Short mmCIF file of C-alpha atoms in Angstrom, two decimals:
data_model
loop_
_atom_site.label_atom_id
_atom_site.label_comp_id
_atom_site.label_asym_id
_atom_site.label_seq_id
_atom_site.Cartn_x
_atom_site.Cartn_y
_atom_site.Cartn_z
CA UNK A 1 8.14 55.35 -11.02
CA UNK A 2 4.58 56.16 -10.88
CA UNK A 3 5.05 59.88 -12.53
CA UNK A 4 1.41 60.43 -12.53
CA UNK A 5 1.64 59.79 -7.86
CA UNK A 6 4.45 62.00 -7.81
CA UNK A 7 2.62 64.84 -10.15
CA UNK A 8 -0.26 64.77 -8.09
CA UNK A 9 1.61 64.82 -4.47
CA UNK A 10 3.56 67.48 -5.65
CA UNK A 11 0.56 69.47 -6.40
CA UNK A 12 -0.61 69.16 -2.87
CA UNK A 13 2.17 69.67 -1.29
CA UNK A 14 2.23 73.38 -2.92
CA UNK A 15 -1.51 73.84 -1.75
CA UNK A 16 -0.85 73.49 1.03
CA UNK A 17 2.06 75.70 1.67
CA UNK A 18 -0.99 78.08 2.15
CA UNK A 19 -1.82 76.76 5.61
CA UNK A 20 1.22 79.29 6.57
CA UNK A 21 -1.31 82.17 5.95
CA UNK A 22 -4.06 81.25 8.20
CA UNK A 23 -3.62 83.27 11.65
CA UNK A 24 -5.29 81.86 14.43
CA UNK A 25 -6.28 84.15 17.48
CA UNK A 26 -3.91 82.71 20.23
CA UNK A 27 -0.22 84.11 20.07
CA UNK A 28 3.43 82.90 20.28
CA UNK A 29 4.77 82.52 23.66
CA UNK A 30 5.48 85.56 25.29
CA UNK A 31 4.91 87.33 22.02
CA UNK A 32 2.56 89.80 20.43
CA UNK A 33 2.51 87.67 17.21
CA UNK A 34 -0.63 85.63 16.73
CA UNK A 35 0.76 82.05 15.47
CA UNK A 36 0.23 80.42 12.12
CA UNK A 37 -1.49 77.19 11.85
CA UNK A 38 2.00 75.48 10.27
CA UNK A 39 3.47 76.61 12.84
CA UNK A 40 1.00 75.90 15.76
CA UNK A 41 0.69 72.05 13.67
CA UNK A 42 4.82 71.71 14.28
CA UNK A 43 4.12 72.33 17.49
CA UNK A 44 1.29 70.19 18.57
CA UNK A 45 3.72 67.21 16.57
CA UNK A 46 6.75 67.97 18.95
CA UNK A 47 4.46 67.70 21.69
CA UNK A 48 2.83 64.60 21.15
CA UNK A 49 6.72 63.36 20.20
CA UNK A 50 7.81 64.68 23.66
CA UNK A 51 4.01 63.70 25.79
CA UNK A 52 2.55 60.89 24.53
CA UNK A 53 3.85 58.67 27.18
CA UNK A 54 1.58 60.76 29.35
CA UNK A 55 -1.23 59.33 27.19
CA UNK A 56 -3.74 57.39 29.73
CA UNK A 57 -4.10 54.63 26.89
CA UNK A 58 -0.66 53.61 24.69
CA UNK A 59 -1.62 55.33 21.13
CA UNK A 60 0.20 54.66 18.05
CA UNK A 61 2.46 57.39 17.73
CA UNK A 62 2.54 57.65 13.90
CA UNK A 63 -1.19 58.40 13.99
CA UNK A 64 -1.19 60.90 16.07
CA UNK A 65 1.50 62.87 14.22
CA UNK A 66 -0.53 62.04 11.08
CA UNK A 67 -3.91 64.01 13.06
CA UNK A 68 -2.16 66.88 14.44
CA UNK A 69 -0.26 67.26 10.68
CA UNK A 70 -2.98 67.38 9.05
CA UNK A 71 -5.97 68.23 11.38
CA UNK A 72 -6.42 72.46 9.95
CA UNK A 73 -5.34 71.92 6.77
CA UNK A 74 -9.28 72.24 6.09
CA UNK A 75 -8.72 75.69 7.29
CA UNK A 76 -7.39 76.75 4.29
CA UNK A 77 -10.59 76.84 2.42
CA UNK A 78 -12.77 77.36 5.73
CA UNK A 79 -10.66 79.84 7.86
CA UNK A 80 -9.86 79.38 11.47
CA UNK A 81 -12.71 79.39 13.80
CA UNK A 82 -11.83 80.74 17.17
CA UNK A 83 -12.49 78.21 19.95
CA UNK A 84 -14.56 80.58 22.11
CA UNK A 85 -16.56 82.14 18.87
CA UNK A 86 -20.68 81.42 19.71
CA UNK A 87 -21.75 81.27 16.37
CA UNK A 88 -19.90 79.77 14.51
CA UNK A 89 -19.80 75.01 15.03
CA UNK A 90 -16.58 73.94 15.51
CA UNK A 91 -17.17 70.23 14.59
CA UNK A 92 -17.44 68.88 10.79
CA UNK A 93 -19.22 71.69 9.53
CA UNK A 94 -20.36 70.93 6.29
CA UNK A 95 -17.34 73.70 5.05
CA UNK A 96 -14.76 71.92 6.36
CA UNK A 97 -16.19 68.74 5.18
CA UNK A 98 -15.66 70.17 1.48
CA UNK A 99 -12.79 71.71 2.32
CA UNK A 100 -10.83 68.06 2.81
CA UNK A 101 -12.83 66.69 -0.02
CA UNK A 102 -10.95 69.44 -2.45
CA UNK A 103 -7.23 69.58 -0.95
CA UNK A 104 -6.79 66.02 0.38
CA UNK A 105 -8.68 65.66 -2.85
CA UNK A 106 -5.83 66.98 -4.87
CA UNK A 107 -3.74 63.52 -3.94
CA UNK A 108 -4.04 59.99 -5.57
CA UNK A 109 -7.04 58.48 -4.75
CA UNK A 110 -5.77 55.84 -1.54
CA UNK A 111 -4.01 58.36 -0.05
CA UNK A 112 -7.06 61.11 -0.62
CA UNK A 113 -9.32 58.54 1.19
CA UNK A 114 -6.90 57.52 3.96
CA UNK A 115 -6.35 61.41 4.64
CA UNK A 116 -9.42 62.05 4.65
CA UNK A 117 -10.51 59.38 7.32
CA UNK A 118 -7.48 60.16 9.60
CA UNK A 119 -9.23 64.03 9.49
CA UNK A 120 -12.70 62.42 10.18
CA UNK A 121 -11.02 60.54 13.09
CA UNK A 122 -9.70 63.62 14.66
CA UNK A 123 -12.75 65.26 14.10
CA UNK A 124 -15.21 62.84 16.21
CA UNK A 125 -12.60 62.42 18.66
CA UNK A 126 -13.51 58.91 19.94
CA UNK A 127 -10.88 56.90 19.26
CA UNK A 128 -7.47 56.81 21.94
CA UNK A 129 -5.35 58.40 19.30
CA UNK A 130 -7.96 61.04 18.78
CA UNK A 131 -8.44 61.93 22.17
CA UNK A 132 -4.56 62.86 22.76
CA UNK A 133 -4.48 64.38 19.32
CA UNK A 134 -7.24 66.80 20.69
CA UNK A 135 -5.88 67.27 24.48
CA UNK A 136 -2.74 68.04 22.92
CA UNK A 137 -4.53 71.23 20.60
CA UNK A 138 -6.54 72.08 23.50
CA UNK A 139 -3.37 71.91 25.77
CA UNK A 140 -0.87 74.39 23.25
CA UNK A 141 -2.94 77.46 23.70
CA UNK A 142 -3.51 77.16 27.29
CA UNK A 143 -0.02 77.12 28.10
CA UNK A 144 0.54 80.18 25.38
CA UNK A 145 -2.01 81.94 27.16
CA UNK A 146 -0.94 81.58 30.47
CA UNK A 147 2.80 83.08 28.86
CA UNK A 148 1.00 86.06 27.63
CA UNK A 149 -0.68 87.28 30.91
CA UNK A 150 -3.92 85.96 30.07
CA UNK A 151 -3.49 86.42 26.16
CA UNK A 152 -7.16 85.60 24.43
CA UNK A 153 -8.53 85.05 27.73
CA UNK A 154 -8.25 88.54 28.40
CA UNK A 155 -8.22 90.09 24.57
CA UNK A 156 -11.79 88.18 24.24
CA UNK A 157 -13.50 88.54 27.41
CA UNK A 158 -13.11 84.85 28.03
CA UNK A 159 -14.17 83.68 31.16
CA UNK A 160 -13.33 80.89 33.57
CA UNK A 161 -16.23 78.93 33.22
CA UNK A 162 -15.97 78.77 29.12
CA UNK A 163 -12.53 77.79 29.46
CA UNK A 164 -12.61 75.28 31.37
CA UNK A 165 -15.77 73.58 29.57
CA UNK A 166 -13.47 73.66 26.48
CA UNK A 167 -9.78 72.71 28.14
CA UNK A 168 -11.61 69.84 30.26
CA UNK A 169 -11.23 67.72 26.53
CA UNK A 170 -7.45 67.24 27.54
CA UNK A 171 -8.85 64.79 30.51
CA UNK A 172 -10.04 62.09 27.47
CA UNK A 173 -6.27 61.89 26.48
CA UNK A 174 -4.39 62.47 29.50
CA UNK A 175 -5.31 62.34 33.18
CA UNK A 176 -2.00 63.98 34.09
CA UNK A 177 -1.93 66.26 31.54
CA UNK A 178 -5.37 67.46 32.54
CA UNK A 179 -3.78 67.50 36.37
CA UNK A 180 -1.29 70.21 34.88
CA UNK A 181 -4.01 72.07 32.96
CA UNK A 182 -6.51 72.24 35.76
CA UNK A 183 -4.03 73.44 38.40
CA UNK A 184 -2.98 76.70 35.45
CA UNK A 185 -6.08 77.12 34.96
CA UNK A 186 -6.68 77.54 38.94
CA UNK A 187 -3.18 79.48 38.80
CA UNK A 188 -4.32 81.95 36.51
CA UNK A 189 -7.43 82.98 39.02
CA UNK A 190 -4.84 83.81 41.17
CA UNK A 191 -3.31 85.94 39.29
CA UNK A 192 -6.33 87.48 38.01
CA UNK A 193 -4.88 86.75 34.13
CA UNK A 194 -8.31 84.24 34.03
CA UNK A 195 -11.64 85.59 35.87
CA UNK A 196 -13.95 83.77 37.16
CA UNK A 197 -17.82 85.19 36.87
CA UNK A 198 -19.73 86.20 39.91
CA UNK A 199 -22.91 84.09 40.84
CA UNK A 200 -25.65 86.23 39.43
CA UNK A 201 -28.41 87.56 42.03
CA UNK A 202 -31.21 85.07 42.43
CA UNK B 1 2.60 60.92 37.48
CA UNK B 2 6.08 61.52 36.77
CA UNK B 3 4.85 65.53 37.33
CA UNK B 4 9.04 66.02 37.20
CA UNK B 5 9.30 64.67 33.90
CA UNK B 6 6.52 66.83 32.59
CA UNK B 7 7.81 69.72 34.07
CA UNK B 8 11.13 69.69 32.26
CA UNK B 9 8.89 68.37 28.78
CA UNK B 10 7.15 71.71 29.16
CA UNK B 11 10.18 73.64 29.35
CA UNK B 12 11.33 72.23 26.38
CA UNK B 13 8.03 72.69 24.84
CA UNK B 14 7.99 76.44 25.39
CA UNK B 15 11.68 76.54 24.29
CA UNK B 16 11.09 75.32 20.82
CA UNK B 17 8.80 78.41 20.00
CA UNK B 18 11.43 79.86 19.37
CA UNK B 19 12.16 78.10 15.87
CA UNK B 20 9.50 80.37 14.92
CA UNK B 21 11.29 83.21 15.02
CA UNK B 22 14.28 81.31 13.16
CA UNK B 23 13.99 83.17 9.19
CA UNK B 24 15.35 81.08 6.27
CA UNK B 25 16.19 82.59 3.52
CA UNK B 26 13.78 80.46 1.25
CA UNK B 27 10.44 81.80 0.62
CA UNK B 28 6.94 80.65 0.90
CA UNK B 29 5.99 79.86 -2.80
CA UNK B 30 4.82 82.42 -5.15
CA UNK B 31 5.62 84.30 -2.29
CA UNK B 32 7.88 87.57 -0.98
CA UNK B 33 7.75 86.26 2.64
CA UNK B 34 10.28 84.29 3.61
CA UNK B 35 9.82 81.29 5.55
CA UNK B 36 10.71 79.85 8.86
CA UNK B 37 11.97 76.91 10.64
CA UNK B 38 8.47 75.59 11.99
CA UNK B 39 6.55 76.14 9.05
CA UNK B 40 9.73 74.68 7.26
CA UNK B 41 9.33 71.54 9.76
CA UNK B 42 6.18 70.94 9.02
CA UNK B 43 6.14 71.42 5.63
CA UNK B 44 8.99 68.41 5.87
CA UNK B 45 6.83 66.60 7.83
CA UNK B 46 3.90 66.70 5.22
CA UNK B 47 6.38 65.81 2.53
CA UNK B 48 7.44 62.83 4.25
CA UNK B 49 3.74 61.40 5.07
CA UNK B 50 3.07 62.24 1.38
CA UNK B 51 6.62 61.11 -0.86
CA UNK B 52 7.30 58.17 1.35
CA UNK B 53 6.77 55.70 -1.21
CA UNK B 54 8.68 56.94 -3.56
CA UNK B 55 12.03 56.31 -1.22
CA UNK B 56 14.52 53.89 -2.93
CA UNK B 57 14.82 51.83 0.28
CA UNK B 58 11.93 50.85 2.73
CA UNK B 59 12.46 53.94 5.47
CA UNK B 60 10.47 54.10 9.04
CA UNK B 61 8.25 56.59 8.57
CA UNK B 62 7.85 57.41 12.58
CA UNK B 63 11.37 57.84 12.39
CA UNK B 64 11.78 60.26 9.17
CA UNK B 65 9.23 62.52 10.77
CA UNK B 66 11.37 62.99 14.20
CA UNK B 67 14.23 63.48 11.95
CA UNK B 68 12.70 66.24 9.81
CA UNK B 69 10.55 68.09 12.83
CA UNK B 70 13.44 68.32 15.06
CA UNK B 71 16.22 68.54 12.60
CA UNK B 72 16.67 72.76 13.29
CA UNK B 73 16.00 72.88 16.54
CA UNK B 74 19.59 73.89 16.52
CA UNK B 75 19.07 76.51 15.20
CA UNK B 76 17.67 78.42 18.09
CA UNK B 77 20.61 78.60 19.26
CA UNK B 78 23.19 78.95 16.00
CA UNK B 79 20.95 80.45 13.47
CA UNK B 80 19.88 79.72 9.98
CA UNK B 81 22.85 78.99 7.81
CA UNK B 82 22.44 79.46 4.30
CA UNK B 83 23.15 76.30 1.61
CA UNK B 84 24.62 78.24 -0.53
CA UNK B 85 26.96 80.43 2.36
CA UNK B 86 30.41 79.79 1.44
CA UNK B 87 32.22 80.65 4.58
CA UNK B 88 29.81 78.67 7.17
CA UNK B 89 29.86 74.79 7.32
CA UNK B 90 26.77 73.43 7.53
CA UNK B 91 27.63 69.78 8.66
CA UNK B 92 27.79 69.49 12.44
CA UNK B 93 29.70 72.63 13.44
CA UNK B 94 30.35 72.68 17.33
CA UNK B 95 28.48 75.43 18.01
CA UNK B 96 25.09 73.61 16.50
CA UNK B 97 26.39 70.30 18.63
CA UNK B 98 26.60 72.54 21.84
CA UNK B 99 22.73 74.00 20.78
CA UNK B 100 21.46 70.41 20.60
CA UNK B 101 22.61 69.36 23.82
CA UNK B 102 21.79 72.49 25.95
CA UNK B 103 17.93 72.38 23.89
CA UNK B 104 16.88 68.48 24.03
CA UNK B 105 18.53 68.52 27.47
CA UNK B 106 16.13 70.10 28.59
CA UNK B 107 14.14 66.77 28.32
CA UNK B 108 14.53 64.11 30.92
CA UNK B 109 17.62 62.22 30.34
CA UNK B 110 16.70 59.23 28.34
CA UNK B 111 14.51 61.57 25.67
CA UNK B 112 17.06 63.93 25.50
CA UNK B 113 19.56 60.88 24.65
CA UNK B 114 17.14 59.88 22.17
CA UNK B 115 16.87 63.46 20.87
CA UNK B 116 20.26 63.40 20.04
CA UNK B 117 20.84 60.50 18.60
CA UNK B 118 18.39 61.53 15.75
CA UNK B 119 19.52 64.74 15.45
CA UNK B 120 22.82 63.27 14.69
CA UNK B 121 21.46 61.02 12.77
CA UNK B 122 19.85 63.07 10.42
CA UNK B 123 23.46 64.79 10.36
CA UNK B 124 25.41 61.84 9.41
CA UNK B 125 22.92 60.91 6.61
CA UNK B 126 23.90 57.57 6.56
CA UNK B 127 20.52 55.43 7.11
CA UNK B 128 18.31 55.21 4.61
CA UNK B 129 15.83 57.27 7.19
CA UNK B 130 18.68 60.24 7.28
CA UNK B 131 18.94 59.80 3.46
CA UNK B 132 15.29 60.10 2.77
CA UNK B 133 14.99 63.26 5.48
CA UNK B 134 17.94 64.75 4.21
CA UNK B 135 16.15 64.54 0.69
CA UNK B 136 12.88 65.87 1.67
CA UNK B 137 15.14 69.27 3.04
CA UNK B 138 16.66 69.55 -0.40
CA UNK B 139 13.54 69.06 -2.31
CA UNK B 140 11.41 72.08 -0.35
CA UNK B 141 13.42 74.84 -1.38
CA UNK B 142 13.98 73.81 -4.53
CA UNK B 143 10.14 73.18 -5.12
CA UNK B 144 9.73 77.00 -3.83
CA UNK B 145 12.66 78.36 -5.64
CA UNK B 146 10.96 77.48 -8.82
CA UNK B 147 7.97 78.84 -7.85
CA UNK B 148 9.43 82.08 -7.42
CA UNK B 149 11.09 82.45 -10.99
CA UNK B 150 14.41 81.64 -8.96
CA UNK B 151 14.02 82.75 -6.04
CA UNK B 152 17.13 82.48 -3.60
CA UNK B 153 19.45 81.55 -6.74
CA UNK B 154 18.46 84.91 -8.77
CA UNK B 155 18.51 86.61 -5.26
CA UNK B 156 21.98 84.86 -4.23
CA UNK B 157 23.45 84.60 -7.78
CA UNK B 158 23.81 80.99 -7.55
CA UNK B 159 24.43 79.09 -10.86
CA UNK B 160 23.18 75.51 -12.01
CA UNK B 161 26.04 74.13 -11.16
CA UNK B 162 26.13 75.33 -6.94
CA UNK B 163 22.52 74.15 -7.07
CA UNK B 164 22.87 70.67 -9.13
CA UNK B 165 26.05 69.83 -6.33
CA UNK B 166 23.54 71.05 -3.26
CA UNK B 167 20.48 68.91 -5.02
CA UNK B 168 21.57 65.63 -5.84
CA UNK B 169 21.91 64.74 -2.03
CA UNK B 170 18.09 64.04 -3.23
CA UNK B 171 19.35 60.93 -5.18
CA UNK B 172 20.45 59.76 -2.22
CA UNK B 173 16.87 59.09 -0.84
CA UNK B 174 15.00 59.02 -4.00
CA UNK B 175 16.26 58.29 -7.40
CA UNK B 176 12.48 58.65 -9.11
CA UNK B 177 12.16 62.17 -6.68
CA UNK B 178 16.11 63.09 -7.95
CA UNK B 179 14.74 62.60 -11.80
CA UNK B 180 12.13 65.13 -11.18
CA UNK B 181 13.75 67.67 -9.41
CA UNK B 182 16.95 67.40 -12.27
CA UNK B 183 14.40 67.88 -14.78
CA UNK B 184 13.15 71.01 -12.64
CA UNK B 185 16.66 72.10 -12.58
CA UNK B 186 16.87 71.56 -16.36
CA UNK B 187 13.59 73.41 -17.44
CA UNK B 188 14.75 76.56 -15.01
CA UNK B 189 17.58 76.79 -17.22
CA UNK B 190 15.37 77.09 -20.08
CA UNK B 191 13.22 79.46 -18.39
CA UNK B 192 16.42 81.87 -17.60
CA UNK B 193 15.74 81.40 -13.81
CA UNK B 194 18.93 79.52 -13.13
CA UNK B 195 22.28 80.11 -14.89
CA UNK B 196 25.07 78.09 -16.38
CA UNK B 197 28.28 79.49 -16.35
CA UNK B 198 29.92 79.73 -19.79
CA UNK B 199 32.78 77.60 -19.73
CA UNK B 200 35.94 80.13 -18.62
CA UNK B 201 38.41 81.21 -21.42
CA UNK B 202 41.45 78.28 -21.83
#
């Protein structure tokens, strides 16, 4: 047994028991509780186990679980950054860029570095497994939101037009999926849970 | 698009939220909070991408990580039930058999087949991917326990010897991951955070 592996694994694994303290904005389904991102990374792993046949190119599986596992864990050093937030970047800021440096850091060195690329991966988005990995964390709040009446949409003065231009990332991983998303989205005009801003006057 | 099959994925999808309500009685470590079935999930999961190679036999990973993400789904249904509960039985009860087919069958009919299987896979722990799951769920709370000088033993008053017949299920999946955690179980002794009963009077 390589005691030294083990020793360091072990240490990460206890870091990052801290993800369970980092509240994002969006909440539980029908619920008042804003979720955790362990809990909201559990989810977006049942749902590519349950959706990726809805994938518009065949992904390997295992990867995809291995990007939406992982993919906050930089959060615990850098914080969640709300989707709709205008100043802060959401992509490989130079934070988050230390932040997987330090905790996938904490692991022997070949699985530090192949970590570390799988987070990379996720981040640029170009690859197939990417692209569902990211429709499938665009998709998970959507559908909370549309359970809660509206939820950040509504709490954040979010409107139709800013939503969309951020949920239209599904459509690189899944045509379908995006199908489903697009019709909510057009759904929750309707219902007036999602607004959609007047032309201004010329 | 089969939009019926993603309808009934979706349902499921929102059903599962609800493992976040599910409280174990473990908690986070060096923690008061006690921890829940997604985070728990995940945390699994993490373990598994992570310990892997230390498993005595070759396992699937794809397959240890459905295993340990669904494995309390159940539970939405029929509760958390404690290890170290003396009245419950913990090894496929009916009522948890009734939650697993009323929850995955909400999929469409050959996921929810598949569902199943693992789920009772994991149960049986006979593969070497149910032994190596089934070692990662002993290893967690063991890992936290320690971390909270005790934790659920001091809480529970559960001696060395409850703990060491609960724990070496680990050997099972890992014999290097079984040496650590019996020389965990060893130092808590020394620390006073885990009791051995005096040997009863003749």
């Amino acid at each position: 047994m390589d005691t030294s592996n083990l020793s360091m694994q072990l240490n990460f694994i206890k870091e990052i028991d801290k993800l369970k303290y980092i509240e994002r904005k969006t909440k539980l389904f029908h619920s008042e509780r804003r979720e955790n991102d362990a809990e909201h990374s559990w989810h977006l792993a049942m749902m590519t186990l349950v959706l990726a046949e809805h994938s518009d190119k065949p992904v390997n599986v295992l990867k995809v679980l291995k990007m939406v596992l992982i993919h906050d864990i930089v959060e615990i050093d850098a914080g969640d950054t709300f989707i709709y937030d205008t100043l802060k970047s959401h992509t490989n800021t130079q934070q988050e860029l230390q932040a997987a440096k330090r905790i996938f850091g904490l692991l022997p060195e070949k699985q530090a570095k192949e970590f570390i690329a799988i987070w990379e991966e996720f981040e640029e988005g170009l690859t197939d497994e990417a692209k569902f990995a990211r429709s499938m964390d665009r998709f998970e709040p959507l559908l909370q939101n549309v359970s809660n009446s509206g939820g950040t949409w509504k709490e954040f003065e979010v409107d139709y037009q800013k939503v969309y231009d951020k949920k239209k990332a599904i459509k690189n991983g899944s045509s379908s999926i995006w199908a489903y998303a697009e019709s909510l989205l057009e759904d929750s005009v309707e219902k007036g849970i999602l607004t959609k801003r007047p032309d201004l006057p010329k």
